[in-house]
Each structure stands twice: as C-alpha cells, then as structure tokens.
Tab-separated table of C-alpha atoms in Angstrom:
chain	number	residue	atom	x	y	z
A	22	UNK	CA	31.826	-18.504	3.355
A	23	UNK	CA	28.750	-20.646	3.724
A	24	UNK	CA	27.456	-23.520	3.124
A	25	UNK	CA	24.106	-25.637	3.631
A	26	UNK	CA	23.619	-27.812	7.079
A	27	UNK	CA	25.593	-30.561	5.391
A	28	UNK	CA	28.543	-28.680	4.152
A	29	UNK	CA	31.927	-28.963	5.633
A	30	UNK	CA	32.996	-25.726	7.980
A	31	UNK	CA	36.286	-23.787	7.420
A	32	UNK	CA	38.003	-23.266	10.422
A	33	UNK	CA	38.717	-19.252	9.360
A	34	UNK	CA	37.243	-16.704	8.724
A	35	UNK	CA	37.409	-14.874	5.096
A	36	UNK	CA	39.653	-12.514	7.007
A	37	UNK	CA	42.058	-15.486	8.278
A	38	UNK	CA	40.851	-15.257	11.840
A	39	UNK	CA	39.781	-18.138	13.810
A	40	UNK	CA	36.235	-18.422	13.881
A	41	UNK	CA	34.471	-17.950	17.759
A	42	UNK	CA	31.960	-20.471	19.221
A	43	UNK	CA	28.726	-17.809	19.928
A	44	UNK	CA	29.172	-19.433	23.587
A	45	UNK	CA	32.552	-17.959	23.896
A	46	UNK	CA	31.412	-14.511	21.968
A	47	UNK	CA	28.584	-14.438	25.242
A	48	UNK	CA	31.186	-15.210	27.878
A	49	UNK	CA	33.792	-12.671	26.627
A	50	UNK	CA	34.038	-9.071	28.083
A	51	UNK	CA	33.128	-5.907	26.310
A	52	UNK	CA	34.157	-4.556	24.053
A	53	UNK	CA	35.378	-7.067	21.476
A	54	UNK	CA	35.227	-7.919	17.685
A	55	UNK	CA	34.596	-11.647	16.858
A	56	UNK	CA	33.607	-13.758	13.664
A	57	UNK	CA	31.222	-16.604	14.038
A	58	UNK	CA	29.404	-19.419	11.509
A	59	UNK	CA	25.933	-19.099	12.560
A	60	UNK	CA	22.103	-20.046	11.015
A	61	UNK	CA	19.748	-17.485	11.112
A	62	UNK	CA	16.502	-18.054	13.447
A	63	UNK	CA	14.279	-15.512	12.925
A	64	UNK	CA	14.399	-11.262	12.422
A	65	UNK	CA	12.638	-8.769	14.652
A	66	UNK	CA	10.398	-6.758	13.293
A	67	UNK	CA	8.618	-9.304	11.601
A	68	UNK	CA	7.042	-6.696	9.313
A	69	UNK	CA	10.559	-5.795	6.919
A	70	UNK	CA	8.784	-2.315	6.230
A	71	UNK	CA	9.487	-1.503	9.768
A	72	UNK	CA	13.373	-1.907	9.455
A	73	UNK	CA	13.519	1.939	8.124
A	74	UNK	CA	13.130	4.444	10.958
A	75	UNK	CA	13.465	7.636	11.551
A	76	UNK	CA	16.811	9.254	13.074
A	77	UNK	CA	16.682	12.043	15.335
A	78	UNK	CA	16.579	15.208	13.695
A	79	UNK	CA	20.296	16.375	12.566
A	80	UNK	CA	22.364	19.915	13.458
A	81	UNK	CA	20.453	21.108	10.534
A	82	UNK	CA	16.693	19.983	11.682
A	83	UNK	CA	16.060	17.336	8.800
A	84	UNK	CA	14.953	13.849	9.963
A	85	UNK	CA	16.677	11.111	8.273
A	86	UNK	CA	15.848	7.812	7.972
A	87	UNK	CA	18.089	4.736	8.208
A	88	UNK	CA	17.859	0.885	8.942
A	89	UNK	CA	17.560	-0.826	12.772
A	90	UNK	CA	16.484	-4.548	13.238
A	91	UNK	CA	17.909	-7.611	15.200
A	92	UNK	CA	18.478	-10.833	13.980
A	93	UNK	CA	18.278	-13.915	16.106
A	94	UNK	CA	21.239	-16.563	15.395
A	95	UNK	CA	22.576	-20.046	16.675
A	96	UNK	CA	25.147	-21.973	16.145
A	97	UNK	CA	25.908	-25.687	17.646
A	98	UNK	CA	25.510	-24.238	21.577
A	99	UNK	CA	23.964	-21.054	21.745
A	100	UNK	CA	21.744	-18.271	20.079
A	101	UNK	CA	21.665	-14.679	20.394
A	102	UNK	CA	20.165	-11.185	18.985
A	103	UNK	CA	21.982	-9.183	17.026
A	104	UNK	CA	21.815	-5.179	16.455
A	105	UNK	CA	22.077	-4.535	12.579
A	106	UNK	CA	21.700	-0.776	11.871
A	107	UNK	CA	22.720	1.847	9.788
A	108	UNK	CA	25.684	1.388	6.754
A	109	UNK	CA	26.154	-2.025	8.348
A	110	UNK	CA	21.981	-2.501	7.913
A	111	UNK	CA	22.913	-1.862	4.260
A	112	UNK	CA	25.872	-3.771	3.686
A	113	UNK	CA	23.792	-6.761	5.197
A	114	UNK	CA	21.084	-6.250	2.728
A	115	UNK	CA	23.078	-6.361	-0.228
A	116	UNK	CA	22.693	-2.711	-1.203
A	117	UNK	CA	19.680	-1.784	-0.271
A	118	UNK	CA	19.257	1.931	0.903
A	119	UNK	CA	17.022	3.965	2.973
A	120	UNK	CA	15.576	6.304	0.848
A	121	UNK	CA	14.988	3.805	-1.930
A	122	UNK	CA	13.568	1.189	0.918
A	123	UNK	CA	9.648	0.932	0.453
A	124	UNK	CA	6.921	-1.855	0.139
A	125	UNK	CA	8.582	-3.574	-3.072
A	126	UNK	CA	12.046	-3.621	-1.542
A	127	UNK	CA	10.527	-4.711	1.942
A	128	UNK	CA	9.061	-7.665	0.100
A	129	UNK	CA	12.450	-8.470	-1.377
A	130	UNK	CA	14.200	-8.388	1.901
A	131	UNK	CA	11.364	-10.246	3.626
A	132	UNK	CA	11.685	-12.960	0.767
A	133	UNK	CA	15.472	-12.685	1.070
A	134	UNK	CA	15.569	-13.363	4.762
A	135	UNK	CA	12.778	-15.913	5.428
A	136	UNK	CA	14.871	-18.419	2.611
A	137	UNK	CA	17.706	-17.923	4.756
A	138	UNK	CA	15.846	-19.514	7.212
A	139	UNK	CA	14.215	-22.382	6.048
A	140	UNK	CA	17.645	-23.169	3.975
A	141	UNK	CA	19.353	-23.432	7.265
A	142	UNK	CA	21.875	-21.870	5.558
A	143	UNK	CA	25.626	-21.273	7.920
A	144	UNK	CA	26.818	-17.666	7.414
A	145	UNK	CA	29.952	-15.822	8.269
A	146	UNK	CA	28.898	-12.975	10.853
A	147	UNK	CA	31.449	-10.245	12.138
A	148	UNK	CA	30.466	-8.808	15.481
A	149	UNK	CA	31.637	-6.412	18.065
A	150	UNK	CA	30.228	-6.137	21.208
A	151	UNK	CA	29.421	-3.557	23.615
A	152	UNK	CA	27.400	-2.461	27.089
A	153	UNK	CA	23.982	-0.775	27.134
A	154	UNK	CA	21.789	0.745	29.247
A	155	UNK	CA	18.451	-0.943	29.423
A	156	UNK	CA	16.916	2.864	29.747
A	157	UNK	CA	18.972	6.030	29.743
A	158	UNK	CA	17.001	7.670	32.734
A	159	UNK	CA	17.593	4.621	35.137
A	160	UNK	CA	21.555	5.003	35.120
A	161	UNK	CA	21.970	4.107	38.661
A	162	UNK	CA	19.389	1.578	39.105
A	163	UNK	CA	19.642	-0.779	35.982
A	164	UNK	CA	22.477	-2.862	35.106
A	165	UNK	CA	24.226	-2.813	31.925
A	166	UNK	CA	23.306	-5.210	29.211
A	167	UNK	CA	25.843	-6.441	27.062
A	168	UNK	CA	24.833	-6.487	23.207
A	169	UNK	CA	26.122	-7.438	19.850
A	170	UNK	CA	25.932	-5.321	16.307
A	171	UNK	CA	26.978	-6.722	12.992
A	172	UNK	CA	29.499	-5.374	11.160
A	173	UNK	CA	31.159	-6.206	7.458
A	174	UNK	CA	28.925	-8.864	6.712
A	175	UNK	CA	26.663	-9.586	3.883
A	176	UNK	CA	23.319	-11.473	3.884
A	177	UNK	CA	24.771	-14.878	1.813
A	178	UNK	CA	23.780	-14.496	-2.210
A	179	UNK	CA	22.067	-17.608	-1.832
A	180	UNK	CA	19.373	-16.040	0.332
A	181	UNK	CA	18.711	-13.057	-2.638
A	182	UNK	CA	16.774	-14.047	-5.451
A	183	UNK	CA	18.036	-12.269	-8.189
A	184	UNK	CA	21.471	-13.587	-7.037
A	185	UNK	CA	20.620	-16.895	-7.029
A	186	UNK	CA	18.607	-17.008	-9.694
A	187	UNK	CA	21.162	-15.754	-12.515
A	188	UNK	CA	23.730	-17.986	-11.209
A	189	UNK	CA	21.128	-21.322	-11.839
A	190	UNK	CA	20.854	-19.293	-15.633
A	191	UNK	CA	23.936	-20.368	-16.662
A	192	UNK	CA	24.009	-23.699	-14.937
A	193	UNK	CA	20.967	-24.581	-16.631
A	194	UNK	CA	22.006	-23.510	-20.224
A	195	UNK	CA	25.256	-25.363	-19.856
A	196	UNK	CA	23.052	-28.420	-18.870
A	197	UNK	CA	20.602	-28.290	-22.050
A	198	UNK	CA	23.807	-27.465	-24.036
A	199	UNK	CA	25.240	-30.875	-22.999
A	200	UNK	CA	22.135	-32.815	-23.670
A	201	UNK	CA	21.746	-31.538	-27.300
C-alpha cells in the first residue's frame, strides 16, 4: 500500500478506487469519503499517553475511555489534520485498546509513529469528511469548519516494531543460510 519516498505510487487504492490529491479532498464539499497516499508530519498530542480520554458518562453512569488524536499529513500539494478516534483510533494502531492503553503501550505507539515520520514513509489513508462547529454554544455566530476523520486504515507494519522486526528475522536467517 506503501512504499518509501522513492517507491513507485499505484494509481488505486487497495479498494480499487482512484486515489484523491489531499488538494482536491480540501476543495470538495461535505460530506464525502476519499482515499489518499500521504506522509505523516507530525501527531497532536505530542505526549501518546494523552490519546486515551475519557467519554462522557454512558445511560448507565460509567465513564469510558477511548482514543482521540489528530494526525498532520501531506502529500505533493497540501497538508492537513486529521480526526482519528474511537474503533478507527484502534484499527490505526494496530490493535491497541483502551483499557489495555498505558505508559508501556504509549511508548510503543510513540516509537511506532515518530519512525513513520522520519521514514517518510507514503501510506494509504481513507477519509470522510464532515462540518463542525468551532464551539457548540456559538451556533449562530461561528462558521462551520470542515474536518476530516480516518477511517479503515492501518498505521503501515513498517512503522511497528515488532512487525518489522520479525519480518527482517527471516530475511536475515535466509541470508546467513546462503553464506554457509
């Protein structure tokens, strides 16, 4: 789906849909569903502990707690945020869940998305977008803003560690196998 800076682009999607310039996603009225090749820029909150919040309480009073955090992509004309929350937040993150999520798996995530970055790494991202409020209690004064979430896409296994990692295993091995 990838591929490093170098690396050839598909022209589709892994779902055999054309893949959308991020300029065109911006320019496109709301509410649509687009796929895109983009490089990650950076995440917001820096701190990865901070991606697990609290919901609001449910029918039955318990607070639960599930993912929110924005990442910041480009492609070749334009860069914008990104919403990922909730099952999608945990689809991105390979697996990870809430109420497993603490300081170890923070790390992990932290480790997983900051390689992403410096690989420069191009990732399929789907995204639908939709119109916000920029505060609830200003309805008639503020405009709308328009916004993008993430949705069926996976953090690339190159970016996870333990991905990567046991994929070189059996590289290497075949390697010293062939020089014996």
């Amino acid at each position: 789906t990838g591929g490093g800076a170098g690396a050839p682009r598909a022209m589709v999607s892994s779902t055999g849909k054309a893949f959308v310039p991020l300029a065109q996603v911006l320019a496109t009225p709301s509410p649509a569903k687009f796929c895109s090749l983009v490089q990650l820029v950076s995440y917001w909150p820096r701190d990865t502990t901070r991606f697990l919040v609290e919901a609001a309480p449910s029918p039955g009073g318990a607070l639960s707690s599930g993912f929110l955090f924005a990442l910041h992509v480009k492609d070749d004309n334009a860069e914008t945020d990104l919403v990922v929350a909730g099952d999608d937040a945990v689809y991105f993150l390979r697996g990870e869940l809430p109420e497993l999520y603490g300081t170890a798996a923070a790390e992990r995530v932290k480790i997983m998305l900051d390689s992403l970055i410096e690989s420069g790494e191009i990732f399929e991202v789907h995204m639908v977008s939709f119109m916000s409020l920029t505060n609830a209690s200003d309805l008639d004064h503020r405009p709308m803003l328009k916004r993008l979430r993430i949705f069926a896409t996976e953090m690339p296994a190159a970016a996870d560690p333990a991905v990567s990692t046991a994929a070189a295993a059996p590289a290497a091995a075949g390697g010293a196998a062939a020089r014996a």
